[in-house]
Amino acid sequence: MTPDEFRKQAHVFTDWMADYLKNIENYPVRSQVKPGEITAQLAPAAPYAGEPMERIFQDFKDIILPGMSHWQNPNFFAFFPSISSPPSVLAEMLTNTMGAICLSWQSSPAATELETRMMEWLREALDLPAGFQGVTQDSASASTLCAFLAAREKATGYAINEQGFAAGAGLTAYCSAEAHSSIDKAARIAGYGSLNLRKIPVDAHFSLQPEQLEAAILADIAAGRKPAICVATLGTTSSSGFDDIEAIGRICNRHGIWLHVDAAWAGSALILPECRWMSKGMEYADSMVFNPHKWLYVSFDCSVLFVRDPGALIQTFEVTPEYLKAREGNQVINYRDWGIPLGRAFRSLKLWFVLRTYGIEGLQAELRRHIALAEALAQVVAAEPDFDLVAPARLALFCFRFHPKGLDDESALDRINERLLNALNDSGEIYLTQTRSAGKYVIRFSVGQAATEARHTEAGWLRIKETARSLAR
Ligand SMILES: *Cc1c(COP(=O)(O)O)cnc(C)c1O
């Protein structure tokens, strides 16, 4: 494709993109296709002769679009938000056009230096400890894995990297019973083993119980094991629980354990001074992850890992063969040594575009709006006689279940709520997801789309109520 053909097509595409955002409410929120329906429409092999872009674009609209769930739809209340804002998309258009792989400072100096500056902007905006240094990763899962690997190496004097697992038998890790599945994955991949990940019980507010943590640590030490890392969560996925990082941090500090804070979703809310209660004790943390690609208007992927001592990451990950040596040496940062991949995406450009377009003030206003919408709706839910508010609104997430009068059998309640969720999502008008809370099947309501207003949350609630009551009849 020549640059002039590209120009012609790009104009058509950007018109479509603007129309898409304008008409986003008209698309079914959750895709309505059945398994295999998309595959059946795709050619079984790549074409031998090239095809015109007009035909490819038409197939995108006819085949692919119906198989998409529309995450930017204001009626999307599933999982967590992943906001793709226009300034972020514009930055990604530039990034993709330049197609640079930012594997070292030299391979694109601006990518490294802008990333360093953006990490400083975010550290200030979130009011994180002054010594923290950040690096972008593709996901919270990858950021957490980096923390598990660095903690493993630090706890063994960097011996496992050299000698393999023989050097590190008995390492243990800790998190709450409500921690995200990415913690289980990191414990497996980093070689701790699932059996050595202690799931500490939570209290009635879904927060890790610090006394139970210390008891587990002491028991492991007494048994000759080596506690290496503890994860505290800010904003658990199931019910927006918050661990007390100050209390946990003191314990970790006492026992020389790496404290990693998983704030993948809730971390963005630290731009709000009124939410800083949740980061009390952050000075104890060795690392902290949050995803601007969830709630900070930066499109996927963009996770940020902050660490107190980048040296621990570098000692864990740095490998410099001849073909990667550069004359700038130690004068520059090479972020490849702060994580797993060599080739890295230029993520900081979209951060720069988003932070400058909205300003901190603009982003604060958006997050406050989401939180207020969730709180207002949770109050309405709490007042309904045939619904339980299972987890109150904390930040912009709450959980509820339908509980009609006289129906008290737990498995019947699970079944009717599952039917309710499926009926709602099959309507295409709203998208919600479920979790289990104290064994009960509950429905999560997560607010956070750029276009969501009170009319969406209110209409959504009306639909939930009517659907539920018609199922009960
Ligand atoms: C979303 C989330 C994750 C996983 O994030 P990825 O970037 O998809 O890996 C982990 N922990 C918490 C608390 C989350 O909200």
mmCIF file of N, CA, C and O and ligand atoms in Angstrom, residues 80 138-142 180 182-183 233-237 262-266 291 293-294 300 303, ligand 1:
data_model
loop_
_atom_site.group_PDB
_atom_site.id
_atom_site.type_symbol
_atom_site.label_atom_id
_atom_site.label_comp_id
_atom_site.label_asym_id
_atom_site.label_seq_id
_atom_site.Cartn_x
_atom_site.Cartn_y
_atom_site.Cartn_z
ATOM 1 N N PHE A 80 -13.970 -4.677 34.795
ATOM 2 C CA PHE A 80 -13.567 -3.316 35.137
ATOM 3 C C PHE A 80 -13.528 -2.533 33.833
ATOM 4 O O PHE A 80 -13.376 -3.121 32.766
ATOM 5 N N ASP A 138 2.988 -4.499 30.047
ATOM 6 C CA ASP A 138 1.765 -4.686 29.266
ATOM 7 C C ASP A 138 0.537 -4.926 30.141
ATOM 8 O O ASP A 138 -0.580 -4.641 29.733
ATOM 9 N N SER A 139 0.720 -5.480 31.340
ATOM 10 C CA SER A 139 -0.438 -5.852 32.150
ATOM 11 C C SER A 139 -0.044 -5.877 33.614
ATOM 12 O O SER A 139 1.142 -5.964 33.949
ATOM 13 N N ALA A 140 -1.056 -5.852 34.463
ATOM 14 C CA ALA A 140 -0.787 -6.003 35.894
ATOM 15 C C ALA A 140 -0.222 -7.389 36.155
ATOM 16 O O ALA A 140 0.613 -7.570 37.042
ATOM 17 N N SER A 141 -0.665 -8.380 35.376
ATOM 18 C CA SER A 141 -0.136 -9.738 35.551
ATOM 19 C C SER A 141 1.380 -9.746 35.350
ATOM 20 O O SER A 141 2.115 -10.360 36.127
ATOM 21 N N ALA A 142 1.848 -9.057 34.310
ATOM 22 C CA ALA A 142 3.294 -9.017 34.034
ATOM 23 C C ALA A 142 4.019 -8.212 35.110
ATOM 24 O O ALA A 142 5.109 -8.584 35.554
ATOM 25 N N HIS A 180 -6.296 -11.214 43.403
ATOM 26 C CA HIS A 180 -6.579 -11.514 41.997
ATOM 27 C C HIS A 180 -5.847 -12.782 41.535
ATOM 28 O O HIS A 180 -4.769 -13.112 42.042
ATOM 29 N N SER A 182 -4.064 -13.270 39.121
ATOM 30 C CA SER A 182 -2.713 -13.026 38.590
ATOM 31 C C SER A 182 -1.646 -13.295 39.660
ATOM 32 O O SER A 182 -0.482 -13.548 39.322
ATOM 33 N N ILE A 183 -2.052 -13.259 40.937
ATOM 34 C CA ILE A 183 -1.102 -13.565 42.014
ATOM 35 C C ILE A 183 -0.812 -15.074 42.011
ATOM 36 O O ILE A 183 0.337 -15.498 42.128
ATOM 37 N N THR A 233 -3.732 -5.869 48.369
ATOM 38 C CA THR A 233 -4.570 -5.402 47.265
ATOM 39 C C THR A 233 -5.334 -4.139 47.654
ATOM 40 O O THR A 233 -5.904 -4.065 48.740
ATOM 41 N N LEU A 234 -5.330 -3.179 46.747
ATOM 42 C CA LEU A 234 -6.210 -2.013 46.890
ATOM 43 C C LEU A 234 -7.270 -2.162 45.812
ATOM 44 O O LEU A 234 -6.973 -2.076 44.624
ATOM 45 N N GLY A 235 -8.510 -2.450 46.224
ATOM 46 C CA GLY A 235 -9.583 -2.608 45.245
ATOM 47 C C GLY A 235 -9.633 -4.025 44.709
ATOM 48 O O GLY A 235 -9.229 -4.286 43.574
ATOM 49 N N THR A 236 -10.133 -4.971 45.532
ATOM 50 C CA THR A 236 -10.200 -6.362 45.059
ATOM 51 C C THR A 236 -11.262 -6.484 43.970
ATOM 52 O O THR A 236 -12.245 -5.737 43.935
ATOM 53 N N THR A 237 -11.047 -7.444 43.104
ATOM 54 C CA THR A 237 -11.879 -7.606 41.922
ATOM 55 C C THR A 237 -13.304 -8.004 42.280
ATOM 56 O O THR A 237 -14.261 -7.554 41.661
ATOM 57 N N ASP A 262 -1.024 -4.459 44.806
ATOM 58 C CA ASP A 262 -1.785 -4.620 43.561
ATOM 59 C C ASP A 262 -2.968 -3.650 43.605
ATOM 60 O O ASP A 262 -3.957 -3.894 44.288
ATOM 61 N N ALA A 263 -2.803 -2.545 42.866
ATOM 62 C CA ALA A 263 -3.868 -1.538 42.794
ATOM 63 C C ALA A 263 -4.270 -1.361 41.328
ATOM 64 O O ALA A 263 -4.509 -0.250 40.859
ATOM 65 N N ALA A 264 -4.330 -2.488 40.607
ATOM 66 C CA ALA A 264 -4.494 -2.448 39.148
ATOM 67 C C ALA A 264 -5.658 -1.549 38.723
ATOM 68 O O ALA A 264 -5.517 -0.712 37.838
ATOM 69 N N TRP A 265 -6.791 -1.723 39.390
ATOM 70 C CA TRP A 265 -7.959 -0.891 39.040
ATOM 71 C C TRP A 265 -8.017 0.364 39.910
ATOM 72 O O TRP A 265 -8.064 1.495 39.412
ATOM 73 N N ALA A 266 -7.984 0.184 41.232
ATOM 74 C CA ALA A 266 -8.237 1.301 42.144
ATOM 75 C C ALA A 266 -7.118 2.337 42.165
ATOM 76 O O ALA A 266 -7.346 3.478 42.557
ATOM 77 N N ASN A 291 -3.031 0.085 36.609
ATOM 78 C CA ASN A 291 -3.229 0.068 35.164
ATOM 79 C C ASN A 291 -3.908 1.344 34.668
ATOM 80 O O ASN A 291 -5.135 1.453 34.754
ATOM 81 N N HIS A 293 -4.576 1.748 31.870
ATOM 82 C CA HIS A 293 -5.493 1.283 30.809
ATOM 83 C C HIS A 293 -6.838 0.816 31.364
ATOM 84 O O HIS A 293 -7.723 0.449 30.599
ATOM 85 N N LYS A 294 -6.992 0.849 32.671
ATOM 86 C CA LYS A 294 -8.319 0.544 33.193
ATOM 87 C C LYS A 294 -9.133 1.834 33.349
ATOM 88 O O LYS A 294 -10.125 2.013 32.676
ATOM 89 N N PHE A 300 -5.693 0.257 26.247
ATOM 90 C CA PHE A 300 -4.914 -0.962 26.444
ATOM 91 C C PHE A 300 -3.835 -1.033 25.371
ATOM 92 O O PHE A 300 -4.109 -0.754 24.218
ATOM 93 N N SER A 303 0.185 -0.759 31.695
ATOM 94 C CA SER A 303 0.244 -1.004 33.129
ATOM 95 C C SER A 303 1.504 -0.309 33.630
ATOM 96 O O SER A 303 2.477 -0.176 32.881
HETATM 97 C C1 LIG B 1 -7.484 -6.121 36.483
HETATM 98 C C2 LIG B 1 -6.724 -6.572 37.650
HETATM 99 C C3 LIG B 1 -5.622 -7.431 37.511
HETATM 100 C C4 LIG B 1 -5.192 -8.016 36.183
HETATM 101 O O1 LIG B 1 -4.825 -7.043 35.280
HETATM 102 P P1 LIG B 1 -4.176 -7.388 33.859
HETATM 103 O O2 LIG B 1 -3.563 -6.088 33.453
HETATM 104 O O3 LIG B 1 -5.298 -7.801 32.978
HETATM 105 O O4 LIG B 1 -3.166 -8.453 34.044
HETATM 106 C C5 LIG B 1 -4.931 -7.783 38.649
HETATM 107 N N1 LIG B 1 -5.289 -7.335 39.860
HETATM 108 C C6 LIG B 1 -6.345 -6.517 40.036
HETATM 109 C C7 LIG B 1 -6.706 -6.049 41.414
HETATM 110 C C8 LIG B 1 -7.091 -6.100 38.930
HETATM 111 O O5 LIG B 1 -8.124 -5.263 39.105
#
